[in-house]
Amino acid sequence: MTIAKIDNLTKVFTIKEKKNKVEKIAVNNVSFEIKKGEIIGFLGPNGAGKSTTIKILTGILHPTEGEAVVCDYVPWKQRIELTRNIGCLFGQKSQLNQFLPIIDSYRLLGAIYDIKKEELIKTINEYAEYFGIKDLIQRKANSLSLGQRMICEIVGAILHKPQIIFLDEPTIGLDIIMKQKVRDMVLKLNKEYGVTVVLTSHDIEDVKYLCERIIIINHGEIVLDENMATIKNELLTQRKITVNFDKKVTDEISQYIKNAEIIEKTDNAIKLKFDIKEVTVCKLIDSLSEYSSIEDIDIEHADIEQIIFKAYKTKKG
């Protein structure tokens, strides 16, 4: 089931440079779909078009061209109706009153979303118990650590039980322990409550831990849209292997190397680059062992950072 569909979305800003007006394309003909229950990493370098796209999908901005439907609503035309079905969390902006106890901010949000009192109390208690913040919600927001506040912010964003939540840098500024707590909380929202999640983050660990699919935007265009399984099985196939022998490495070793490239050679060791779709590690080692006895092996695996970094430097086409 599709929860959001974006077709040929374009946003052009007119800005002043010196005395002239210049058009800047922030989002250029972007199209993709989001299925209900997905956790998507919506990634890109600064200025790539991420925030502009999210603002259009949440009804804050109007596009110059194109169409979008989120939870069966056109965001910029039916923003009030859409707001009742989405949640938003921006790491640098708080929806909690800093001088009130968290519970009072939740009551205020309940009134904004027109949640019945009995239902609101039940929901607050349910989330407070589930996420372990019973004591925190009695304290003022400005007395909490950044990590504690962020967890309370996420609960505030889902009090009205949205179908989809947009998380912008939810772990920014947090220590390792609190980052993991926030990640676990997002997973619980998805698995236990069926909330669809669109995540923007510069923390690669957020992406690797949470996302089932990543969409990378750069220069206002989608440059990569793949699920994690495909990335791991088809794109992350490059390996590097360093093999130490019991004798000096000579040019003769080239006879024992197939479907691999020599990238470094020292007295008793050789470093190779290869693709596991072309040759397996076992076959490569078997072949090299015919040259001489192997004393040590070190294998380096490609990582998703390499895919993302490459996409960050790419422009569509």
PDB file of N, CA and C in Angstrom, residues 43-45 183 201-209 214 216 224 228 231-232 235-238 301-314:
ATOM      1  N   LEU A  43      18.493  10.992   2.031  1.00  0.00           N
ATOM      2  CA  LEU A  43      19.829  11.499   2.303  1.00  0.00           C
ATOM      3  C   LEU A  43      20.340  12.427   1.210  1.00  0.00           C
ATOM      4  N   GLY A  44      21.374  13.169   1.558  1.00  0.00           N
ATOM      5  CA  GLY A  44      22.027  14.048   0.598  1.00  0.00           C
ATOM      6  C   GLY A  44      22.888  15.052   1.323  1.00  0.00           C
ATOM      7  N   PRO A  45      23.871  15.618   0.638  1.00  0.00           N
ATOM      8  CA  PRO A  45      24.716  16.638   1.256  1.00  0.00           C
ATOM      9  C   PRO A  45      23.926  17.912   1.515  1.00  0.00           C
ATOM     10  N   ARG A 183      17.287   5.483  18.347  1.00  0.00           N
ATOM     11  CA  ARG A 183      17.146   4.538  17.228  1.00  0.00           C
ATOM     12  C   ARG A 183      16.210   3.395  17.606  1.00  0.00           C
ATOM     13  N   SER A 201      19.394  12.209   7.925  1.00  0.00           N
ATOM     14  CA  SER A 201      20.463  12.179   8.922  1.00  0.00           C
ATOM     15  C   SER A 201      21.818  12.192   8.242  1.00  0.00           C
ATOM     16  N   HIS A 202      22.775  12.859   8.891  1.00  0.00           N
ATOM     17  CA  HIS A 202      24.153  12.804   8.427  1.00  0.00           C
ATOM     18  C   HIS A 202      24.939  11.751   9.199  1.00  0.00           C
ATOM     19  N   ASP A 203      24.260  11.092  10.146  1.00  0.00           N
ATOM     20  CA  ASP A 203      24.903  10.034  10.929  1.00  0.00           C
ATOM     21  C   ASP A 203      24.666   8.701  10.223  1.00  0.00           C
ATOM     22  N   ILE A 204      25.715   8.143   9.659  1.00  0.00           N
ATOM     23  CA  ILE A 204      25.582   6.917   8.871  1.00  0.00           C
ATOM     24  C   ILE A 204      25.090   5.751   9.715  1.00  0.00           C
ATOM     25  N   GLU A 205      25.357   5.766  11.027  1.00  0.00           N
ATOM     26  CA  GLU A 205      24.895   4.685  11.894  1.00  0.00           C
ATOM     27  C   GLU A 205      23.375   4.692  12.013  1.00  0.00           C
ATOM     28  N   ASP A 206      22.762   5.880  11.991  1.00  0.00           N
ATOM     29  CA  ASP A 206      21.294   5.960  11.969  1.00  0.00           C
ATOM     30  C   ASP A 206      20.755   5.221  10.754  1.00  0.00           C
ATOM     31  N   VAL A 207      21.385   5.478   9.617  1.00  0.00           N
ATOM     32  CA  VAL A 207      20.936   4.902   8.349  1.00  0.00           C
ATOM     33  C   VAL A 207      21.103   3.391   8.356  1.00  0.00           C
ATOM     34  N   LYS A 208      22.271   2.920   8.767  1.00  0.00           N
ATOM     35  CA  LYS A 208      22.545   1.477   8.740  1.00  0.00           C
ATOM     36  C   LYS A 208      21.658   0.715   9.722  1.00  0.00           C
ATOM     37  N   TYR A 209      21.365   1.320  10.861  1.00  0.00           N
ATOM     38  CA  TYR A 209      20.594   0.631  11.900  1.00  0.00           C
ATOM     39  C   TYR A 209      19.095   0.615  11.599  1.00  0.00           C
ATOM     40  N   ILE A 214      17.161   3.461   0.969  1.00  0.00           N
ATOM     41  CA  ILE A 214      17.686   4.820   0.986  1.00  0.00           C
ATOM     42  C   ILE A 214      17.427   5.505  -0.354  1.00  0.00           C
ATOM     43  N   ILE A 216      18.788   8.913  -2.225  1.00  0.00           N
ATOM     44  CA  ILE A 216      19.794   9.967  -2.142  1.00  0.00           C
ATOM     45  C   ILE A 216      19.486  11.036  -3.183  1.00  0.00           C
ATOM     46  N   LEU A 224      20.099   8.072  -6.346  1.00  0.00           N
ATOM     47  CA  LEU A 224      20.070   6.662  -5.939  1.00  0.00           C
ATOM     48  C   LEU A 224      18.783   6.383  -5.183  1.00  0.00           C
ATOM     49  N   MET A 228      18.084  -1.675   1.005  1.00  0.00           N
ATOM     50  CA  MET A 228      19.362  -2.047   1.609  1.00  0.00           C
ATOM     51  C   MET A 228      19.838  -3.423   1.155  1.00  0.00           C
ATOM     52  N   ILE A 231      21.580  -3.030  -2.100  1.00  0.00           N
ATOM     53  CA  ILE A 231      22.865  -2.353  -1.907  1.00  0.00           C
ATOM     54  C   ILE A 231      23.906  -3.322  -1.373  1.00  0.00           C
ATOM     55  N   LYS A 232      23.508  -4.126  -0.395  1.00  0.00           N
ATOM     56  CA  LYS A 232      24.465  -5.055   0.206  1.00  0.00           C
ATOM     57  C   LYS A 232      24.830  -6.200  -0.736  1.00  0.00           C
ATOM     58  N   LEU A 235      25.658  -3.942  -4.764  1.00  0.00           N
ATOM     59  CA  LEU A 235      26.540  -2.790  -4.866  1.00  0.00           C
ATOM     60  C   LEU A 235      27.755  -2.883  -3.951  1.00  0.00           C
ATOM     61  N   LEU A 236      27.592  -3.535  -2.792  1.00  0.00           N
ATOM     62  CA  LEU A 236      28.708  -3.652  -1.853  1.00  0.00           C
ATOM     63  C   LEU A 236      29.449  -4.966  -2.058  1.00  0.00           C
ATOM     64  N   THR A 237      29.951  -5.163  -3.251  1.00  0.00           N
ATOM     65  CA  THR A 237      30.607  -6.437  -3.582  1.00  0.00           C
ATOM     66  C   THR A 237      32.123  -6.311  -3.707  1.00  0.00           C
ATOM     67  N   GLN A 238      32.630  -5.092  -3.564  1.00  0.00           N
ATOM     68  CA  GLN A 238      34.068  -4.891  -3.666  1.00  0.00           C
ATOM     69  C   GLN A 238      34.764  -5.331  -2.369  1.00  0.00           C
ATOM     70  N   HIS A 301      36.117  -5.200   3.847  1.00  0.00           N
ATOM     71  CA  HIS A 301      34.819  -5.191   3.178  1.00  0.00           C
ATOM     72  C   HIS A 301      34.429  -3.766   2.792  1.00  0.00           C
ATOM     73  N   ALA A 302      33.760  -3.640   1.674  1.00  0.00           N
ATOM     74  CA  ALA A 302      33.197  -2.345   1.296  1.00  0.00           C
ATOM     75  C   ALA A 302      32.056  -2.020   2.255  1.00  0.00           C
ATOM     76  N   ASP A 303      31.779  -0.747   2.452  1.00  0.00           N
ATOM     77  CA  ASP A 303      30.720  -0.348   3.375  1.00  0.00           C
ATOM     78  C   ASP A 303      29.768   0.604   2.683  1.00  0.00           C
ATOM     79  N   ILE A 304      28.600   0.770   3.296  1.00  0.00           N
ATOM     80  CA  ILE A 304      27.571   1.614   2.699  1.00  0.00           C
ATOM     81  C   ILE A 304      28.025   3.063   2.587  1.00  0.00           C
ATOM     82  N   GLU A 305      28.969   3.487   3.468  1.00  0.00           N
ATOM     83  CA  GLU A 305      29.486   4.851   3.372  1.00  0.00           C
ATOM     84  C   GLU A 305      30.058   5.130   1.988  1.00  0.00           C
ATOM     85  N   GLN A 306      30.686   4.119   1.411  1.00  0.00           N
ATOM     86  CA  GLN A 306      31.310   4.302   0.096  1.00  0.00           C
ATOM     87  C   GLN A 306      30.252   4.555  -0.979  1.00  0.00           C
ATOM     88  N   ILE A 307      29.132   3.832  -0.892  1.00  0.00           N
ATOM     89  CA  ILE A 307      28.038   4.019  -1.837  1.00  0.00           C
ATOM     90  C   ILE A 307      27.453   5.422  -1.686  1.00  0.00           C
ATOM     91  N   ILE A 308      27.213   5.828  -0.439  1.00  0.00           N
ATOM     92  CA  ILE A 308      26.624   7.138  -0.177  1.00  0.00           C
ATOM     93  C   ILE A 308      27.574   8.248  -0.602  1.00  0.00           C
ATOM     94  N   PHE A 309      28.857   8.093  -0.273  1.00  0.00           N
ATOM     95  CA  PHE A 309      29.842   9.109  -0.637  1.00  0.00           C
ATOM     96  C   PHE A 309      29.909   9.277  -2.150  1.00  0.00           C
ATOM     97  N   LYS A 310      29.881   8.160  -2.859  1.00  0.00           N
ATOM     98  CA  LYS A 310      29.937   8.205  -4.326  1.00  0.00           C
ATOM     99  C   LYS A 310      28.689   8.909  -4.873  1.00  0.00           C
ATOM    100  N   ALA A 311      27.518   8.595  -4.297  1.00  0.00           N
ATOM    101  CA  ALA A 311      26.275   9.218  -4.743  1.00  0.00           C
ATOM    102  C   ALA A 311      26.268  10.710  -4.430  1.00  0.00           C
ATOM    103  N   TYR A 312      26.866  11.104  -3.306  1.00  0.00           N
ATOM    104  CA  TYR A 312      26.925  12.508  -2.927  1.00  0.00           C
ATOM    105  C   TYR A 312      27.699  13.337  -3.948  1.00  0.00           C
ATOM    106  N   LYS A 313      28.612  12.674  -4.665  1.00  0.00           N
ATOM    107  CA  LYS A 313      29.441  13.377  -5.643  1.00  0.00           C
ATOM    108  C   LYS A 313      28.842  13.281  -7.058  1.00  0.00           C
ATOM    109  N   THR A 314      27.649  12.667  -7.132  1.00  0.00           N
ATOM    110  CA  THR A 314      27.062  12.387  -8.441  1.00  0.00           C
ATOM    111  C   THR A 314      25.931  13.354  -8.766  1.00  0.00           C
TER     112      THR A 314
END
